[in-house]
mmCIF file of C-alpha atoms and ligand atoms in Angstrom:
data_model
loop_
_atom_site.group_PDB
_atom_site.id
_atom_site.type_symbol
_atom_site.label_atom_id
_atom_site.label_comp_id
_atom_site.label_asym_id
_atom_site.label_seq_id
_atom_site.Cartn_x
_atom_site.Cartn_y
_atom_site.Cartn_z
ATOM 1 C CA HIS O 1 218.948 -205.514 49.607
ATOM 2 C CA LEU O 2 220.298 -208.966 49.110
ATOM 3 C CA ILE O 3 223.971 -209.392 48.250
ATOM 4 C CA TYR O 4 224.276 -212.481 46.129
ATOM 5 C CA SER O 5 228.015 -212.644 45.479
ATOM 6 C CA ASP O 6 231.363 -211.995 47.112
ATOM 7 C CA GLN O 7 232.697 -208.593 46.106
ATOM 8 C CA VAL O 8 235.973 -206.783 45.679
ATOM 9 C CA LEU O 9 236.133 -203.194 46.883
ATOM 10 C CA SER O 10 238.633 -200.489 46.138
ATOM 11 C CA ILE O 11 239.294 -198.291 49.157
ATOM 12 C CA ILE O 12 241.645 -195.374 49.739
ATOM 13 C CA ALA O 13 242.447 -194.452 53.320
ATOM 14 C CA LYS O 14 242.961 -190.725 53.744
ATOM 15 C CA THR O 15 244.143 -190.428 57.334
ATOM 16 C CA PRO O 16 246.261 -192.575 59.681
ATOM 17 C CA ALA O 17 243.040 -193.372 61.554
ATOM 18 C CA GLU O 18 241.431 -194.655 58.369
ATOM 19 C CA VAL O 19 244.541 -196.696 57.655
ATOM 20 C CA ASP O 20 244.087 -198.379 61.037
ATOM 21 C CA ILE O 21 240.441 -199.176 60.342
ATOM 22 C CA LEU O 22 241.335 -200.615 56.972
ATOM 23 C CA ARG O 23 244.205 -202.697 58.356
ATOM 24 C CA ASN O 24 241.877 -204.101 60.960
ATOM 25 C CA MET O 25 239.162 -204.807 58.495
ATOM 26 C CA SER O 26 241.499 -206.592 56.130
ATOM 27 C CA THR O 27 242.347 -209.138 58.814
ATOM 28 C CA GLN O 28 238.749 -209.709 59.913
ATOM 29 C CA HIS O 29 235.340 -210.601 58.497
ATOM 30 C CA GLU O 30 236.999 -213.371 56.449
ATOM 31 C CA THR O 31 238.178 -210.739 54.003
ATOM 32 C CA VAL O 32 241.144 -211.347 51.703
ATOM 33 C CA LEU O 33 243.549 -208.574 50.875
ATOM 34 C CA TRP O 34 244.282 -208.503 47.128
ATOM 35 C CA GLN O 35 246.489 -205.456 47.109
ATOM 36 C CA PRO O 36 248.877 -204.868 48.820
ATOM 37 C CA ALA O 37 249.997 -208.371 49.847
ATOM 38 C CA SER O 38 249.869 -207.563 53.549
ATOM 39 C CA ALA O 39 247.966 -205.189 55.841
ATOM 40 C CA ARG O 40 251.222 -203.698 57.037
ATOM 41 C CA HIS O 41 251.812 -202.257 53.565
ATOM 42 C CA ILE O 42 248.562 -200.251 53.667
ATOM 43 C CA LYS O 43 249.371 -196.527 53.544
ATOM 44 C CA PRO O 44 247.373 -193.294 53.244
ATOM 45 C CA ASP O 45 246.357 -192.308 49.712
ATOM 46 C CA THR O 46 247.148 -195.631 48.069
ATOM 47 C CA GLU O 47 244.533 -197.906 46.602
ATOM 48 C CA VAL O 48 243.650 -201.025 48.561
ATOM 49 C CA HIS O 49 241.770 -203.906 46.953
ATOM 50 C CA LEU O 50 239.795 -206.037 49.377
ATOM 51 C CA TYR O 51 237.844 -209.230 48.684
ATOM 52 C CA ILE O 52 234.793 -209.667 50.933
ATOM 53 C CA PRO O 53 232.557 -212.730 51.295
ATOM 54 C CA LYS O 54 228.915 -211.960 50.513
ATOM 55 C CA HIS O 55 227.613 -212.321 54.062
ATOM 56 C CA HIS O 56 230.063 -209.672 55.280
ATOM 57 C CA VAL O 57 229.697 -207.107 52.497
ATOM 58 C CA GLN O 58 227.037 -205.142 54.385
ATOM 59 C CA ASN O 59 229.051 -205.065 57.640
ATOM 60 C CA VAL O 60 232.200 -203.982 55.939
ATOM 61 C CA THR O 61 230.689 -201.283 53.746
ATOM 62 C CA ASP O 62 228.856 -199.870 56.774
ATOM 63 C CA LEU O 63 232.230 -199.365 58.438
ATOM 64 C CA LEU O 64 233.712 -197.530 55.460
ATOM 65 C CA LYS O 65 233.300 -193.868 54.637
ATOM 66 C CA THR O 66 233.834 -194.253 50.922
ATOM 67 C CA HIS O 67 234.619 -197.120 48.646
ATOM 68 C CA LEU O 68 234.251 -198.197 45.084
ATOM 69 C CA VAL O 69 232.907 -201.568 44.055
ATOM 70 C CA LEU O 70 235.601 -203.063 41.864
ATOM 71 C CA LEU O 71 233.938 -206.420 41.270
ATOM 72 C CA GLN O 72 230.236 -206.883 41.794
ATOM 73 C CA ASP O 73 229.951 -210.503 40.830
ATOM 74 C CA THR O 74 233.050 -212.541 41.631
ATOM 75 C CA GLN O 75 231.085 -215.811 41.396
ATOM 76 C CA GLU O 76 230.435 -215.225 37.719
ATOM 77 C CA LEU O 77 234.082 -214.314 37.077
ATOM 78 C CA ILE O 78 235.289 -217.453 38.818
ATOM 79 C CA ALA O 79 232.836 -219.481 36.757
ATOM 80 C CA MET O 80 234.185 -217.790 33.627
ATOM 81 C CA GLN O 81 237.763 -218.704 34.525
ATOM 82 C CA THR O 82 236.957 -222.382 34.918
ATOM 83 C CA ARG O 83 234.364 -222.739 32.142
ATOM 84 C CA ASN O 84 234.931 -225.003 29.105
ATOM 85 C CA HIS O 85 236.402 -227.415 31.489
ATOM 86 C CA THR O 86 233.679 -229.964 31.282
ATOM 87 C CA SER O 87 233.620 -230.500 27.505
ATOM 88 C CA ASP O 88 237.247 -231.124 26.539
ATOM 89 C CA PRO O 89 239.794 -229.247 28.635
ATOM 90 C CA ARG O 90 242.695 -230.712 26.725
ATOM 91 C CA SER O 91 241.520 -229.936 23.185
ATOM 92 C CA SER O 92 244.207 -228.009 21.396
ATOM 93 C CA GLU O 93 242.277 -225.397 19.440
ATOM 94 C CA THR O 94 241.906 -222.850 22.239
ATOM 95 C CA PHE O 95 244.177 -224.488 24.803
ATOM 96 C CA TYR O 96 246.318 -221.416 25.408
ATOM 97 C CA GLU O 97 243.323 -219.115 25.762
ATOM 98 C CA ARG O 98 242.003 -220.916 28.806
ATOM 99 C CA TYR O 99 243.086 -221.567 32.385
ATOM 100 C CA HIS O 100 244.027 -225.123 33.226
ATOM 101 C CA SER O 101 243.728 -227.356 36.227
ATOM 102 C CA LEU O 102 246.912 -228.812 37.713
ATOM 103 C CA GLU O 103 246.118 -232.220 36.210
ATOM 104 C CA ASP O 104 245.789 -230.707 32.749
ATOM 105 C CA ILE O 105 249.075 -228.853 33.172
ATOM 106 C CA TYR O 106 250.815 -232.136 34.051
ATOM 107 C CA TYR O 107 249.180 -233.688 31.000
ATOM 108 C CA TRP O 108 250.372 -230.778 28.852
ATOM 109 C CA ILE O 109 253.965 -231.172 30.129
ATOM 110 C CA ASN O 110 253.854 -234.797 29.136
ATOM 111 C CA ARG O 111 252.469 -234.082 25.702
ATOM 112 C CA THR O 112 255.056 -231.362 25.091
ATOM 113 C CA ILE O 113 257.942 -233.749 25.670
ATOM 114 C CA THR O 114 256.433 -236.616 23.681
ATOM 115 C CA ASP O 115 255.609 -234.306 20.751
ATOM 116 C CA ASN O 116 259.122 -232.771 20.725
ATOM 117 C CA PRO O 117 261.441 -235.574 21.785
ATOM 118 C CA ASP O 118 264.688 -233.969 20.636
ATOM 119 C CA ARG O 119 264.022 -230.429 21.765
ATOM 120 C CA ALA O 120 262.065 -230.767 25.004
ATOM 121 C CA LYS O 121 263.002 -232.660 28.139
ATOM 122 C CA VAL O 122 261.418 -232.845 31.551
ATOM 123 C CA ILE O 123 263.475 -232.628 34.732
ATOM 124 C CA LEU O 124 262.054 -233.550 38.125
ATOM 125 C CA ILE O 125 263.596 -231.019 40.507
ATOM 126 C CA GLY O 126 261.791 -232.094 43.673
ATOM 127 C CA SER O 127 258.331 -232.445 45.108
ATOM 128 C CA SER O 128 255.894 -230.215 46.937
ATOM 129 C CA TYR O 129 254.866 -230.435 50.598
ATOM 130 C CA GLU O 130 251.960 -232.680 49.599
ATOM 131 C CA LYS O 131 254.329 -234.699 47.387
ATOM 132 C CA ARG O 132 253.289 -233.467 43.992
ATOM 133 C CA PRO O 133 256.105 -233.487 41.419
ATOM 134 C CA LEU O 134 257.890 -230.248 40.505
ATOM 135 C CA TYR O 135 258.623 -230.572 36.791
ATOM 136 C CA VAL O 136 260.904 -228.247 34.875
ATOM 137 C CA LEU O 137 260.747 -228.263 31.090
ATOM 138 C CA LYS O 138 264.057 -227.833 29.331
ATOM 139 C CA LEU O 139 263.601 -226.483 25.821
ATOM 140 C CA SER O 140 266.554 -226.359 23.468
ATOM 141 C CA GLY O 141 267.271 -225.096 19.988
ATOM 142 C CA ARG O 142 268.865 -227.178 17.281
ATOM 143 C CA LYS O 143 272.404 -226.470 18.427
ATOM 144 C CA SER O 144 272.278 -227.796 21.936
ATOM 145 C CA ASN O 145 275.223 -228.883 24.064
ATOM 146 C CA ASP O 146 275.803 -229.194 27.775
ATOM 147 C CA ALA O 147 277.878 -226.051 28.180
ATOM 148 C CA LYS O 148 275.230 -223.886 26.585
ATOM 149 C CA LYS O 149 274.022 -220.853 28.499
ATOM 150 C CA ALA O 150 270.447 -220.845 29.706
ATOM 151 C CA MET O 151 267.576 -218.760 31.027
ATOM 152 C CA TRP O 152 265.047 -219.652 33.689
ATOM 153 C CA ILE O 153 261.360 -218.748 34.011
ATOM 154 C CA ASP O 154 259.145 -219.781 36.904
ATOM 155 C CA CYS O 155 255.418 -219.312 37.228
ATOM 156 C CA GLY O 156 252.821 -219.885 39.889
ATOM 157 C CA ILE O 157 254.798 -219.129 43.067
ATOM 158 C CA HIS O 158 251.559 -217.632 44.357
ATOM 159 C CA ALA O 159 248.569 -219.910 43.930
ATOM 160 C CA ARG O 160 245.837 -217.400 43.064
ATOM 161 C CA GLU O 161 247.814 -215.654 40.293
ATOM 162 C CA TRP O 162 246.398 -217.849 37.540
ATOM 163 C CA ILE O 163 247.645 -215.733 34.647
ATOM 164 C CA SER O 164 251.164 -216.730 35.643
ATOM 165 C CA PRO O 165 251.067 -220.490 34.840
ATOM 166 C CA ALA O 166 248.940 -219.611 31.790
ATOM 167 C CA PHE O 167 251.805 -217.389 30.628
ATOM 168 C CA CYS O 168 254.399 -220.141 31.135
ATOM 169 C CA LEU O 169 252.403 -222.514 28.922
ATOM 170 C CA TRP O 170 251.830 -219.855 26.296
ATOM 171 C CA PHE O 171 255.531 -218.921 26.260
ATOM 172 C CA CYS O 172 256.592 -222.538 25.692
ATOM 173 C CA LEU O 173 254.194 -222.820 22.772
ATOM 174 C CA LYS O 174 255.730 -219.755 21.177
ATOM 175 C CA TYR O 175 259.134 -221.336 21.480
ATOM 176 C CA TYR O 176 258.045 -223.955 19.025
ATOM 177 C CA GLY O 177 256.242 -221.548 16.773
ATOM 178 C CA GLU O 178 257.341 -219.651 13.717
ATOM 179 C CA ASN O 179 258.728 -216.711 15.634
ATOM 180 C CA VAL O 180 262.142 -215.923 14.183
ATOM 181 C CA GLU O 181 263.416 -213.932 17.158
ATOM 182 C CA VAL O 182 262.582 -216.780 19.454
ATOM 183 C CA THR O 183 264.301 -219.357 17.286
ATOM 184 C CA GLN O 184 267.381 -217.161 17.413
ATOM 185 C CA LEU O 185 267.022 -217.058 21.192
ATOM 186 C CA LEU O 186 266.756 -220.802 21.523
ATOM 187 C CA ASP O 187 269.821 -221.406 19.392
ATOM 188 C CA THR O 188 271.772 -219.264 21.840
ATOM 189 C CA LEU O 189 270.163 -220.165 25.167
ATOM 190 C CA ASP O 190 268.430 -223.183 26.613
ATOM 191 C CA LEU O 191 265.205 -222.414 28.385
ATOM 192 C CA TYR O 192 264.178 -223.871 31.731
ATOM 193 C CA VAL O 193 260.503 -223.396 32.581
ATOM 194 C CA LEU O 194 258.837 -224.298 35.861
ATOM 195 C CA PRO O 195 255.138 -223.844 35.008
ATOM 196 C CA VAL O 196 253.839 -224.210 38.584
ATOM 197 C CA MET O 197 256.204 -223.696 41.517
ATOM 198 C CA ASN O 198 253.370 -224.083 44.036
ATOM 199 C CA PRO O 199 251.247 -227.022 42.840
ATOM 200 C CA ASP O 200 249.588 -227.661 46.223
ATOM 201 C CA GLY O 201 248.400 -224.078 46.460
ATOM 202 C CA TYR O 202 247.330 -224.028 42.815
ATOM 203 C CA LYS O 203 245.318 -227.196 43.256
ATOM 204 C CA TYR O 204 243.707 -225.676 46.352
ATOM 205 C CA THR O 205 242.601 -222.584 44.393
ATOM 206 C CA TRP O 206 240.791 -224.890 41.955
ATOM 207 C CA THR O 207 239.097 -227.040 44.565
ATOM 208 C CA THR O 208 238.584 -225.045 47.734
ATOM 209 C CA ASN O 209 239.618 -221.411 47.954
ATOM 210 C CA ARG O 210 240.209 -219.345 44.813
ATOM 211 C CA MET O 211 241.992 -216.620 46.830
ATOM 212 C CA TRP O 212 244.769 -218.776 48.328
ATOM 213 C CA ARG O 213 248.321 -217.389 47.980
ATOM 214 C CA LYS O 214 250.814 -219.489 49.980
ATOM 215 C CA ASN O 215 251.830 -223.125 49.743
ATOM 216 C CA ARG O 216 250.005 -225.688 51.944
ATOM 217 C CA SER O 217 252.579 -226.651 54.574
ATOM 218 C CA LYS O 218 251.758 -227.129 58.245
ATOM 219 C CA HIS O 219 253.613 -225.488 61.110
ATOM 220 C CA PRO O 220 254.461 -226.889 64.530
ATOM 221 C CA HIS O 221 252.888 -224.249 66.770
ATOM 222 C CA SER O 222 250.008 -222.965 64.703
ATOM 223 C CA ASP O 223 246.823 -224.147 63.042
ATOM 224 C CA CYS O 224 247.334 -221.706 60.209
ATOM 225 C CA ILE O 225 248.543 -223.203 56.965
ATOM 226 C CA GLY O 226 251.036 -222.140 54.343
ATOM 227 C CA THR O 227 254.290 -220.280 53.830
ATOM 228 C CA ASP O 228 254.763 -217.468 51.338
ATOM 229 C CA LEU O 229 257.299 -219.049 48.978
ATOM 230 C CA ASN O 230 258.367 -215.606 47.823
ATOM 231 C CA ARG O 231 259.476 -214.779 51.383
ATOM 232 C CA ASN O 232 261.210 -218.115 51.985
ATOM 233 C CA PHE O 233 264.444 -217.609 50.032
ATOM 234 C CA ASP O 234 267.729 -216.644 51.651
ATOM 235 C CA ALA O 235 267.846 -212.902 50.952
ATOM 236 C CA ASN O 236 267.554 -210.827 54.152
ATOM 237 C CA TRP O 237 265.142 -213.556 55.152
ATOM 238 C CA CYS O 238 262.220 -212.568 57.406
ATOM 239 C CA THR O 239 263.242 -208.955 57.933
ATOM 240 C CA GLU O 240 260.846 -206.013 57.469
ATOM 241 C CA GLY O 241 258.274 -206.794 54.762
ATOM 242 C CA ALA O 242 257.822 -210.428 55.805
ATOM 243 C CA SER O 243 256.128 -211.955 58.836
ATOM 244 C CA ASP O 244 257.137 -214.691 61.264
ATOM 245 C CA TYR O 245 253.480 -215.296 62.102
ATOM 246 C CA PRO O 246 252.133 -218.360 60.207
ATOM 247 C CA CYS O 247 248.635 -216.922 59.869
ATOM 248 C CA GLU O 248 249.830 -214.071 57.669
ATOM 249 C CA GLU O 249 249.930 -214.058 53.862
ATOM 250 C CA ILE O 250 253.606 -213.038 53.922
ATOM 251 C CA TYR O 251 254.751 -215.680 56.432
ATOM 252 C CA CYS O 252 258.441 -216.355 55.803
ATOM 253 C CA GLY O 253 258.510 -219.996 57.003
ATOM 254 C CA GLN O 254 260.590 -221.534 59.782
ATOM 255 C CA PHE O 255 263.944 -220.852 58.151
ATOM 256 C CA PRO O 256 265.257 -219.972 54.658
ATOM 257 C CA GLU O 257 264.336 -222.739 52.185
ATOM 258 C CA SER O 258 262.262 -224.490 54.852
ATOM 259 C CA GLU O 259 259.698 -225.291 52.134
ATOM 260 C CA PRO O 260 260.314 -228.146 49.688
ATOM 261 C CA GLU O 261 259.194 -225.965 46.755
ATOM 262 C CA SER O 262 261.671 -223.124 47.341
ATOM 263 C CA ARG O 263 264.425 -225.574 48.308
ATOM 264 C CA ALA O 264 263.968 -227.504 45.044
ATOM 265 C CA VAL O 265 264.243 -224.327 42.967
ATOM 266 C CA ALA O 266 267.246 -223.063 44.954
ATOM 267 C CA ASN O 267 269.010 -226.426 44.668
ATOM 268 C CA PHE O 268 268.452 -226.602 40.939
ATOM 269 C CA LEU O 269 269.666 -223.051 40.318
ATOM 270 C CA ARG O 270 272.685 -223.523 42.604
ATOM 271 C CA SER O 271 273.745 -226.533 40.597
ATOM 272 C CA HIS O 272 273.222 -224.668 37.297
ATOM 273 C CA LYS O 273 274.560 -221.284 38.294
ATOM 274 C CA ASP O 274 277.389 -221.378 35.772
ATOM 275 C CA THR O 275 275.007 -221.653 32.848
ATOM 276 C CA VAL O 276 271.853 -219.796 33.904
ATOM 277 C CA LYS O 277 272.350 -216.145 32.942
ATOM 278 C CA LEU O 278 268.818 -214.794 33.274
ATOM 279 C CA TYR O 279 266.136 -215.390 35.890
ATOM 280 C CA PHE O 280 262.473 -214.430 35.457
ATOM 281 C CA SER O 281 259.730 -214.951 38.020
ATOM 282 C CA ILE O 282 256.169 -214.353 36.864
ATOM 283 C CA HIS O 283 253.467 -212.978 39.176
ATOM 284 C CA SER O 284 250.300 -210.920 38.949
ATOM 285 C CA TYR O 285 248.728 -208.437 39.221
ATOM 286 C CA SER O 286 249.629 -204.708 38.901
ATOM 287 C CA GLN O 287 251.721 -204.524 35.694
ATOM 288 C CA MET O 288 255.266 -204.029 36.889
ATOM 289 C CA LEU O 289 258.738 -205.010 35.694
ATOM 290 C CA LEU O 290 260.919 -205.318 38.785
ATOM 291 C CA PHE O 291 264.553 -206.105 39.510
ATOM 292 C CA PRO O 292 266.630 -206.375 42.737
ATOM 293 C CA TYR O 293 266.566 -205.405 45.373
ATOM 294 C CA SER O 294 263.221 -206.019 47.040
ATOM 295 C CA CYS O 295 264.812 -207.159 50.299
ATOM 296 C CA SER O 296 266.421 -203.767 51.010
ATOM 297 C CA TYR O 297 266.643 -200.242 49.627
ATOM 298 C CA GLU O 298 270.223 -200.900 48.580
ATOM 299 C CA GLN O 299 271.061 -200.433 44.900
ATOM 300 C CA ALA O 300 272.092 -203.431 42.844
ATOM 301 C CA GLN O 301 275.626 -203.183 41.464
ATOM 302 C CA ASN O 302 274.323 -203.117 37.860
ATOM 303 C CA HIS O 303 271.243 -201.061 38.771
ATOM 304 C CA ASP O 304 271.548 -198.673 35.812
ATOM 305 C CA GLU O 305 271.838 -201.511 33.348
ATOM 306 C CA LEU O 306 268.824 -203.338 34.798
ATOM 307 C CA LEU O 307 266.845 -200.112 34.839
ATOM 308 C CA ALA O 308 267.620 -199.463 31.178
ATOM 309 C CA LEU O 309 266.506 -203.004 30.289
ATOM 310 C CA VAL O 310 263.105 -202.810 31.988
ATOM 311 C CA GLN O 311 262.567 -199.250 30.827
ATOM 312 C CA GLU O 312 263.005 -200.290 27.224
ATOM 313 C CA ALA O 313 260.714 -203.280 27.779
ATOM 314 C CA ALA O 314 258.021 -201.064 29.284
ATOM 315 C CA GLN O 315 258.315 -198.625 26.380
ATOM 316 C CA ASN O 316 257.895 -201.463 23.903
ATOM 317 C CA ILE O 317 254.807 -202.713 25.700
ATOM 318 C CA ARG O 318 253.352 -199.236 25.625
ATOM 319 C CA ARG O 319 254.167 -198.801 21.961
ATOM 320 C CA TYR O 320 252.965 -202.183 20.712
ATOM 321 C CA TYR O 321 250.165 -203.024 23.120
ATOM 322 C CA ARG O 322 249.192 -199.599 24.491
ATOM 323 C CA ASN O 323 249.521 -200.713 28.057
ATOM 324 C CA GLN O 324 251.345 -199.143 31.000
ATOM 325 C CA TYR O 325 253.872 -201.025 33.114
ATOM 326 C CA LYS O 326 255.730 -199.502 36.023
ATOM 327 C CA TYR O 327 259.349 -200.499 36.383
ATOM 328 C CA GLY O 328 262.231 -200.236 38.829
ATOM 329 C CA ALA O 329 263.902 -201.836 41.821
ATOM 330 C CA GLY O 330 261.353 -203.851 43.833
ATOM 331 C CA ALA O 331 261.636 -202.205 47.238
ATOM 332 C CA LYS O 332 261.283 -198.705 45.855
ATOM 333 C CA THR O 333 258.626 -199.538 43.289
ATOM 334 C CA ILE O 334 256.219 -201.526 45.504
ATOM 335 C CA TYR O 335 257.329 -202.392 48.991
ATOM 336 C CA LEU O 336 260.030 -204.170 50.972
ATOM 337 C CA ALA O 337 259.713 -207.893 50.319
ATOM 338 C CA PRO O 338 262.661 -209.860 51.731
ATOM 339 C CA GLY O 339 263.201 -213.534 50.963
ATOM 340 C CA GLY O 340 262.151 -213.230 47.311
ATOM 341 C CA SER O 341 263.414 -215.634 44.676
ATOM 342 C CA ASP O 342 264.698 -212.871 42.384
ATOM 343 C CA ASP O 343 266.903 -211.285 45.061
ATOM 344 C CA TRP O 344 268.219 -214.683 46.084
ATOM 345 C CA ALA O 345 269.050 -215.622 42.481
ATOM 346 C CA TYR O 346 270.738 -212.266 41.997
ATOM 347 C CA LYS O 347 272.853 -212.561 45.131
ATOM 348 C CA MET O 348 273.871 -216.035 44.037
ATOM 349 C CA GLY O 349 275.321 -214.557 40.866
ATOM 350 C CA ILE O 350 272.548 -214.392 38.254
ATOM 351 C CA GLU O 351 273.086 -210.762 37.289
ATOM 352 C CA TYR O 352 269.916 -210.486 35.232
ATOM 353 C CA SER O 353 267.110 -211.276 37.620
ATOM 354 C CA PHE O 354 263.536 -210.030 37.279
ATOM 355 C CA THR O 355 260.058 -210.323 38.727
ATOM 356 C CA PHE O 356 257.174 -209.408 36.447
ATOM 357 C CA GLU O 357 253.704 -208.566 37.683
ATOM 358 C CA LEU O 358 251.358 -209.215 34.743
ATOM 359 C CA GLN O 359 247.884 -207.830 34.001
ATOM 360 C CA ASP O 360 245.865 -206.157 35.101
ATOM 361 C CA ARG O 361 245.940 -203.122 37.393
ATOM 362 C CA GLY O 362 242.893 -204.103 39.409
ATOM 363 C CA THR O 363 239.942 -204.126 37.039
ATOM 364 C CA TYR O 364 239.710 -207.888 37.451
ATOM 365 C CA GLY O 365 242.789 -208.526 39.579
ATOM 366 C CA PHE O 366 243.312 -212.238 40.149
ATOM 367 C CA LEU O 367 240.034 -212.970 38.327
ATOM 368 C CA LEU O 368 241.338 -211.882 34.921
ATOM 369 C CA PRO O 369 238.965 -213.387 32.318
ATOM 370 C CA PRO O 370 240.463 -216.011 29.999
ATOM 371 C CA SER O 371 239.954 -213.731 26.996
ATOM 372 C CA TYR O 372 242.836 -211.603 28.363
ATOM 373 C CA ILE O 373 245.389 -214.425 28.539
ATOM 374 C CA THR O 374 246.741 -213.923 25.021
ATOM 375 C CA LYS O 375 247.358 -210.199 25.283
ATOM 376 C CA ALA O 376 248.759 -210.420 28.812
ATOM 377 C CA SER O 377 251.128 -213.159 27.654
ATOM 378 C CA LYS O 378 252.203 -211.267 24.538
ATOM 379 C CA GLU O 379 253.118 -208.236 26.620
ATOM 380 C CA ALA O 380 255.149 -210.249 29.087
ATOM 381 C CA ALA O 381 256.797 -212.276 26.316
ATOM 382 C CA LEU O 382 257.806 -209.065 24.571
ATOM 383 C CA ALA O 383 259.579 -207.997 27.767
ATOM 384 C CA VAL O 384 261.243 -211.391 28.311
ATOM 385 C CA LYS O 385 262.412 -211.566 24.705
ATOM 386 C CA GLY O 386 263.579 -207.957 24.505
ATOM 387 C CA ILE O 387 265.587 -208.156 27.709
ATOM 388 C CA THR O 388 267.082 -211.532 26.829
ATOM 389 C CA LEU O 389 268.138 -210.473 23.332
ATOM 390 C CA ARG O 390 269.834 -207.369 24.738
ATOM 391 C CA VAL O 391 271.711 -209.469 27.304
ATOM 392 C CA ILE O 392 272.837 -211.938 24.644
ATOM 393 C CA GLN O 393 274.120 -209.089 22.471
ATOM 394 C CA LYS O 394 276.244 -207.765 25.330
ATOM 395 C CA LYS O 395 278.194 -210.966 25.663
HETATM 396 N N1 LIG S 1 253.966 -208.979 44.807
HETATM 397 C C1 LIG S 1 254.976 -209.981 44.989
HETATM 398 C C2 LIG S 1 255.079 -210.412 46.415
HETATM 399 O O1 LIG S 1 254.493 -209.810 47.284
HETATM 400 C C3 LIG S 1 256.317 -209.516 44.502
HETATM 401 C C4 LIG S 1 256.890 -208.402 45.289
HETATM 402 C C5 LIG S 1 258.247 -208.055 44.822
HETATM 403 N N2 LIG S 1 259.160 -208.921 45.493
HETATM 404 C C6 LIG S 1 260.184 -209.414 44.908
HETATM 405 N N3 LIG S 1 261.015 -210.152 45.578
HETATM 406 N N4 LIG S 1 260.393 -209.133 43.677
HETATM 407 O O2 LIG S 1 255.727 -211.400 46.671
HETATM 408 ZN ZN1 LIG S 2 252.801 -213.063 43.496
#
């Protein structure tokens, strides 16, 4: 029969031989691995999510013993994620319940600072490989001064994780809302938000390839494009769990901070390290609340404290939103991932450093319908707020 759309399959390898087949398959037939991030993390008895272009679906499924079709009609889901964009993408009514193009996000940044001149500022921290601006929003409460402590949130390190920038926008909105807790937060801490750390990649997912992960930089001895920005920071850089081969999704780049995007973030945080007390990096998908280390199996010096913080956050999410989040140190909870921004920030002295993986756990994966944005954002915001309030109380 005719296969009319790209599909996503869920596959579990049972034996080492099946693992090999799956690893091979995930680097051929123009497939894109959704989970885990790299073929080398594929293990027996763990679920693999694989995106397959329509003209290869038959080939690939013929090679597999068993599989489950996770997504039958990715075309329709992609259409759903970009719909409403023709009429009036910038209309405010349902703005935070939709995904937005890079241009609209830049427009939104602009509107946020013009609408809130004394509480929102924009800071240009650098530019991307293709020379797009990297804007950080600085949001302050009423009692702002230069020595005030701050927190940092970045979104969109990985291009295809669209829920992440959507969360950053949603979170900023809430900071100007009625929420009492948040007002209390803002009076104590300034908030720095980088809504899209990887604008070139994000743009590319809107125009050319929805499944793109890395940035869009070129490399001297390869035709393959892009560096994984979350492997490009200086934390056990390019050791096990990253790749020095530019064609891979977890390519670490030519040297630590070789990419303008990661360098801009590192420079900004280095120059604000005395005030920034909390670091959050927002990814998707798989529903996890992670803390250092991801670059080794070593325990962080305040491991127990960080564990207690994410455990409480996960419990609150379960209680209020009936949703399950795993939590723990990155390396032990998912896989070794050296060169991550959270580990780098932690090693530099930001003791409260986290990476969140938002919804879902694979039902839609990166193609999470826009109707889920609000709930996914509320869950993550509950964790950010809860952890931050606890940290403030300690001081
Ligand atoms: N899934 C993300 C990645 O592969 C995050 C992995 C955890 N790494 C980290 N440094 N927190 O980049
Ligand atoms: Zn990611």
